[in-house]
Short mmCIF file of C-alpha atoms and ligand atoms in Angstrom, two decimals:
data_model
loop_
_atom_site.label_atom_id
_atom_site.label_comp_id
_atom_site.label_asym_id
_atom_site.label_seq_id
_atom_site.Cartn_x
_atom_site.Cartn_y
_atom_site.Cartn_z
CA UNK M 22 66.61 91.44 105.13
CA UNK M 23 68.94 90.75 101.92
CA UNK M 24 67.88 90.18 98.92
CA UNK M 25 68.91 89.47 95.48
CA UNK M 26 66.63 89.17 92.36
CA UNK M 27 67.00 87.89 88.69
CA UNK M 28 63.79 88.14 86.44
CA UNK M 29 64.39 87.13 82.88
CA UNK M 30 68.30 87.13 82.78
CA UNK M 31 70.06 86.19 79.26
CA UNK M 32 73.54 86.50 78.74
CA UNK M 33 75.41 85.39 75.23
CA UNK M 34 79.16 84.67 74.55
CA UNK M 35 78.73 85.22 70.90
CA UNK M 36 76.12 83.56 69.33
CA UNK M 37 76.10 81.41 72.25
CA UNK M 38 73.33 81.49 74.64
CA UNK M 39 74.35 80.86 78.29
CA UNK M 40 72.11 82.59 80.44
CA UNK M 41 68.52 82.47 78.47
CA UNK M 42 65.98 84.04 80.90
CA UNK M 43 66.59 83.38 83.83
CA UNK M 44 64.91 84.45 87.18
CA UNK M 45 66.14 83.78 90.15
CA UNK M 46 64.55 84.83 93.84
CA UNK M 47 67.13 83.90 96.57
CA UNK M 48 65.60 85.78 100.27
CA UNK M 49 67.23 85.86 103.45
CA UNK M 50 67.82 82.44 105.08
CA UNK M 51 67.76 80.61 101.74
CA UNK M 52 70.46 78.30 100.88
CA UNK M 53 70.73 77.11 97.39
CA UNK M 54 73.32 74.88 95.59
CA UNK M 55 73.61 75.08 91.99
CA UNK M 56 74.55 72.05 90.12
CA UNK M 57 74.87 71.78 86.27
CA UNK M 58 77.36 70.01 83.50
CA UNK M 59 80.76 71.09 82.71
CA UNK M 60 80.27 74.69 80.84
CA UNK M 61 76.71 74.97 81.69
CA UNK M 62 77.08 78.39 82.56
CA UNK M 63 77.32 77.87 86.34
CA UNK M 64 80.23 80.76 86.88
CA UNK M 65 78.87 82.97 84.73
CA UNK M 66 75.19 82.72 86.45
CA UNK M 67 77.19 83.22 89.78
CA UNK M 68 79.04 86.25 88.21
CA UNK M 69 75.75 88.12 87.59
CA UNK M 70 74.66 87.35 90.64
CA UNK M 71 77.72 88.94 92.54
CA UNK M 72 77.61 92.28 89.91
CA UNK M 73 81.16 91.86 88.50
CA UNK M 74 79.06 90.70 84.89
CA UNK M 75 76.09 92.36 83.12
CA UNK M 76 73.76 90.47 81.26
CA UNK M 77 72.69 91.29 77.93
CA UNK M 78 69.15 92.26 79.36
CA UNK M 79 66.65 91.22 82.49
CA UNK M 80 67.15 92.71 85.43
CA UNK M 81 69.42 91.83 88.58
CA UNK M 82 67.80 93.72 91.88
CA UNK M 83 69.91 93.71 95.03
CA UNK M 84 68.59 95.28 98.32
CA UNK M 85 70.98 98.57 98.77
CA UNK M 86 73.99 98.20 101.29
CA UNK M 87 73.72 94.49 101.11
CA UNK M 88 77.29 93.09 101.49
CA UNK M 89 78.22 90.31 98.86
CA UNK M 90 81.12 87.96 99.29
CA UNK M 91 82.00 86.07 96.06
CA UNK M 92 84.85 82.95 95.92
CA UNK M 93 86.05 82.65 92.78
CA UNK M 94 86.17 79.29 91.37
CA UNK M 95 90.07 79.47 90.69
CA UNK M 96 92.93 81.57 89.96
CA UNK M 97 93.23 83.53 93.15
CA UNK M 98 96.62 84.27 94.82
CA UNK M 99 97.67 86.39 97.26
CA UNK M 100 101.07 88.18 97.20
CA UNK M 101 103.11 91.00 99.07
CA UNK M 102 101.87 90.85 102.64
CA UNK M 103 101.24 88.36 105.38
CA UNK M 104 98.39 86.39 105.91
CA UNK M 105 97.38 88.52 108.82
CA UNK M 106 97.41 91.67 106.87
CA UNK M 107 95.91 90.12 103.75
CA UNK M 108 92.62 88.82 106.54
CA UNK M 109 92.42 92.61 107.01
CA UNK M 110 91.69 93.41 103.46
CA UNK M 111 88.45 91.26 103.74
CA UNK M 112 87.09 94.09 106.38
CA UNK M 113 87.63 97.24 103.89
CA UNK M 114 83.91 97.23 103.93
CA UNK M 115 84.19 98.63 107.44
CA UNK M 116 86.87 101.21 106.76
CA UNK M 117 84.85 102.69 104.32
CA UNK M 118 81.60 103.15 106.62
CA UNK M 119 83.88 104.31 108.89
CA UNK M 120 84.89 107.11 106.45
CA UNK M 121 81.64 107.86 105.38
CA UNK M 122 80.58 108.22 109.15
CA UNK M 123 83.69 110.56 109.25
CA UNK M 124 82.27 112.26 106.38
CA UNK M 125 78.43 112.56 107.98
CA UNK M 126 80.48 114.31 111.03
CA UNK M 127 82.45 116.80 109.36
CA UNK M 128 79.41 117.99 107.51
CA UNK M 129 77.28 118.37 110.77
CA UNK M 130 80.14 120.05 111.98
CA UNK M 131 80.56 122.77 109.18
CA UNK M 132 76.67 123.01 109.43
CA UNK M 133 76.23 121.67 105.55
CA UNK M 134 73.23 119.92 104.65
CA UNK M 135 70.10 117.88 105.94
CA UNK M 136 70.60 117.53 109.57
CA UNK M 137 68.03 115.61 110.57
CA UNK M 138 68.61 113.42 107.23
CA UNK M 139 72.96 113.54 107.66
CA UNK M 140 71.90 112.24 111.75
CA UNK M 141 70.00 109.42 110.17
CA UNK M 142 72.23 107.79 107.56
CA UNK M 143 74.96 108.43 110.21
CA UNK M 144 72.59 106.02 112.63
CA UNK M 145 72.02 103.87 110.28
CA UNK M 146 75.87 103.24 109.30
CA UNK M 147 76.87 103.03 113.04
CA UNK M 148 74.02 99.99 113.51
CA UNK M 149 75.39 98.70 110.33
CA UNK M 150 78.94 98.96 111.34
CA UNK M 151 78.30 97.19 114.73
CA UNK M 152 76.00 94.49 113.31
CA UNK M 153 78.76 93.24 110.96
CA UNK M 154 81.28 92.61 113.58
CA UNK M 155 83.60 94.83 112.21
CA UNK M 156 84.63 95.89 115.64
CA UNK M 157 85.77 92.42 116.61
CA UNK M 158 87.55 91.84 112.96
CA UNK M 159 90.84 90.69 114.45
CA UNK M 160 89.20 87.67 116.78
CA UNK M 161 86.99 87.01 113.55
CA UNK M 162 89.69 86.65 111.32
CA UNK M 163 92.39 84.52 113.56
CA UNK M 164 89.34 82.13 114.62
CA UNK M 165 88.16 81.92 110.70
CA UNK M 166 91.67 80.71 109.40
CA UNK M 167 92.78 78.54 112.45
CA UNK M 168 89.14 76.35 112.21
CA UNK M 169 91.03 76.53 108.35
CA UNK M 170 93.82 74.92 109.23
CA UNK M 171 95.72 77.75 109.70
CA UNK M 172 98.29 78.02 112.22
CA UNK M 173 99.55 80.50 114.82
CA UNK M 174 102.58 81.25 112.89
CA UNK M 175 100.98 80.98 109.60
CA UNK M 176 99.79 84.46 110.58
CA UNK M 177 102.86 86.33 110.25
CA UNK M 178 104.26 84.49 107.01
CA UNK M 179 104.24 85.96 103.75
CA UNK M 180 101.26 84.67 101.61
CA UNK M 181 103.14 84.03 98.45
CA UNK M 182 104.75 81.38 100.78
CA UNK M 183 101.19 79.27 100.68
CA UNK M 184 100.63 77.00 97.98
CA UNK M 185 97.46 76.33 95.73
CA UNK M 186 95.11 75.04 97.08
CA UNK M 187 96.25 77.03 100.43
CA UNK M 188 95.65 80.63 98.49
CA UNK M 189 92.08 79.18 97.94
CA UNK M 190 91.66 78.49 101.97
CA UNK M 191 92.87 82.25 102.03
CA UNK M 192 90.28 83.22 99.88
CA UNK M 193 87.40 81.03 101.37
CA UNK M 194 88.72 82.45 104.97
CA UNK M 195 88.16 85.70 103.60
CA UNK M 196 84.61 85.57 102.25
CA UNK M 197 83.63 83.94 105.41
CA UNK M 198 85.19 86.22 107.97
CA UNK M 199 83.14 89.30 106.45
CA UNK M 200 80.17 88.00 107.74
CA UNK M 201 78.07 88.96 104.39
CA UNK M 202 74.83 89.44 103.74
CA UNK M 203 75.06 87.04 101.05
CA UNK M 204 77.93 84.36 100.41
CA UNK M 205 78.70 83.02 96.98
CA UNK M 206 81.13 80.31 96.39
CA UNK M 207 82.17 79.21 92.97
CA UNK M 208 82.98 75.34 93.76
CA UNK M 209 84.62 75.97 97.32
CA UNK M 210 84.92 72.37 97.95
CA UNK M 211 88.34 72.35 95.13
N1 ATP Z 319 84.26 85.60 79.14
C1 ATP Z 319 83.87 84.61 78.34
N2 ATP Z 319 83.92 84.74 77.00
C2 ATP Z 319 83.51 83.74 76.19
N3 ATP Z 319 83.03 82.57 76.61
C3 ATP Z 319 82.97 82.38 77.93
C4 ATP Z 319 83.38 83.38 78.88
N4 ATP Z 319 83.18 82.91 80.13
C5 ATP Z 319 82.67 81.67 79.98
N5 ATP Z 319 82.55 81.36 78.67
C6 ATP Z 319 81.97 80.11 78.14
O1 ATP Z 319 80.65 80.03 78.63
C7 ATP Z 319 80.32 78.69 78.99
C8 ATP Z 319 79.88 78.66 80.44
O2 ATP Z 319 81.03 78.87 81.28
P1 ATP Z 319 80.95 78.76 82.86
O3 ATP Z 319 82.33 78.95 83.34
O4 ATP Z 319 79.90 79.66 83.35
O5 ATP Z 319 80.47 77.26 83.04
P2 ATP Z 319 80.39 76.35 84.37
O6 ATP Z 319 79.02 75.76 84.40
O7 ATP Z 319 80.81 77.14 85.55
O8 ATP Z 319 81.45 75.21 84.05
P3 ATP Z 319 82.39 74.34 85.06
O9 ATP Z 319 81.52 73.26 85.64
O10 ATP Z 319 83.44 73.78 84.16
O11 ATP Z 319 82.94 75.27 86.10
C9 ATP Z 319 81.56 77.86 78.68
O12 ATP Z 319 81.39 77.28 77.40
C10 ATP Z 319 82.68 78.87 78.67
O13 ATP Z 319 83.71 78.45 77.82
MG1 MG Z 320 82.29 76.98 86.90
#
């Protein structure tokens, strides 16, 4: 069951108030659009939400190991490795439960710590692992960016090769293909 949680966010660029508390409840299974006038503060409310800003004070609560994919509203390109590759990067999530699984077994192994607590979070990881379709990542990611209008052969080119509006198709594909636990997108419809 994800989660995230605003109560009484504020946020000011200056002396300018753009977030002015805020509180925000979004469950699983909710789907909310935000709409707002130019500069309204729709990004920045979306930043907080994702972690990459703090507000000046409330709080933002997320439920722990929740997975967040966030589209930026613009600027993203991709460079220095094909589009296959660069649908890869989108799974790192996995590669690092992997490692920490790694991790859990080396220490059982060597006898260190909690065993009963180590065999747990190890569980727990492994369900995780196998509930995000991390196993199946390639499949995910070619049918993700062909129902994109992708090609076959787009796969192997280069992705500086793509234009504009392209890198942001590489960028939706992306947050998509991770399967998240929760899915913000910044205006994905440019
Ligand atoms: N890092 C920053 N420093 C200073 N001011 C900022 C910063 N980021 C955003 N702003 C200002 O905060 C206000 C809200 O910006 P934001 O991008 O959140 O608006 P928005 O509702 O997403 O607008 P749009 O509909 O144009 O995308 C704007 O006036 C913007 O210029
Ligand atoms: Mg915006």
């Amino acid at each position: 069951m994800a989660f995230v949680q605003f109560s009484q966010v504020s946020l000011a660029f200056g002396d300018r108030d753009i977030l002015k508390n805020v509180s925000v409840n979004l469950q699983t299974g909710t789907k909310a659009a935000l709409t707002g006038a130019n500069g309204a503060g729709k990004s920045t409310l979306i930043k907080v939400m994702a972690g990459l800003v703090q507000p000046d004070s409330g709080n933002r609560i997320c439920q722990k190991d929740a997975r967040i994919a966030y589209l930026p509203q613009s600027g993203l390109t991709h460079h220095g490795c094909t589009l296959r590759e660069e649908a890869d990067k989108a799974f790192q999530f996995g590669y690092d439960i992997q490692k920490e699984i790694d991790g859990i077994g080396d220490m059982l192994k060597a006898g260190n710590g909690n065993t009963q607590s180590l065999l747990e979070r190890q569980a727990g990881l492994i369900a995780q692992l196998e509930d995000s379709g991390w196993h199946r990542r390639e499949a995910q990611a070619e049918s993700v960016l062909i129902g994109l209008g992708f090609s076959q052969e787009d796969l192997s080119r280069q992705t500086e090769e793509f234009s504009g509006g392209w890198q942001m198709r590489i960028a939706l594909a992306k947050a998509l293909m991770q399967n998240p636990d929760i899915l913000l997108l910044d205006e994905p419809t440019n």
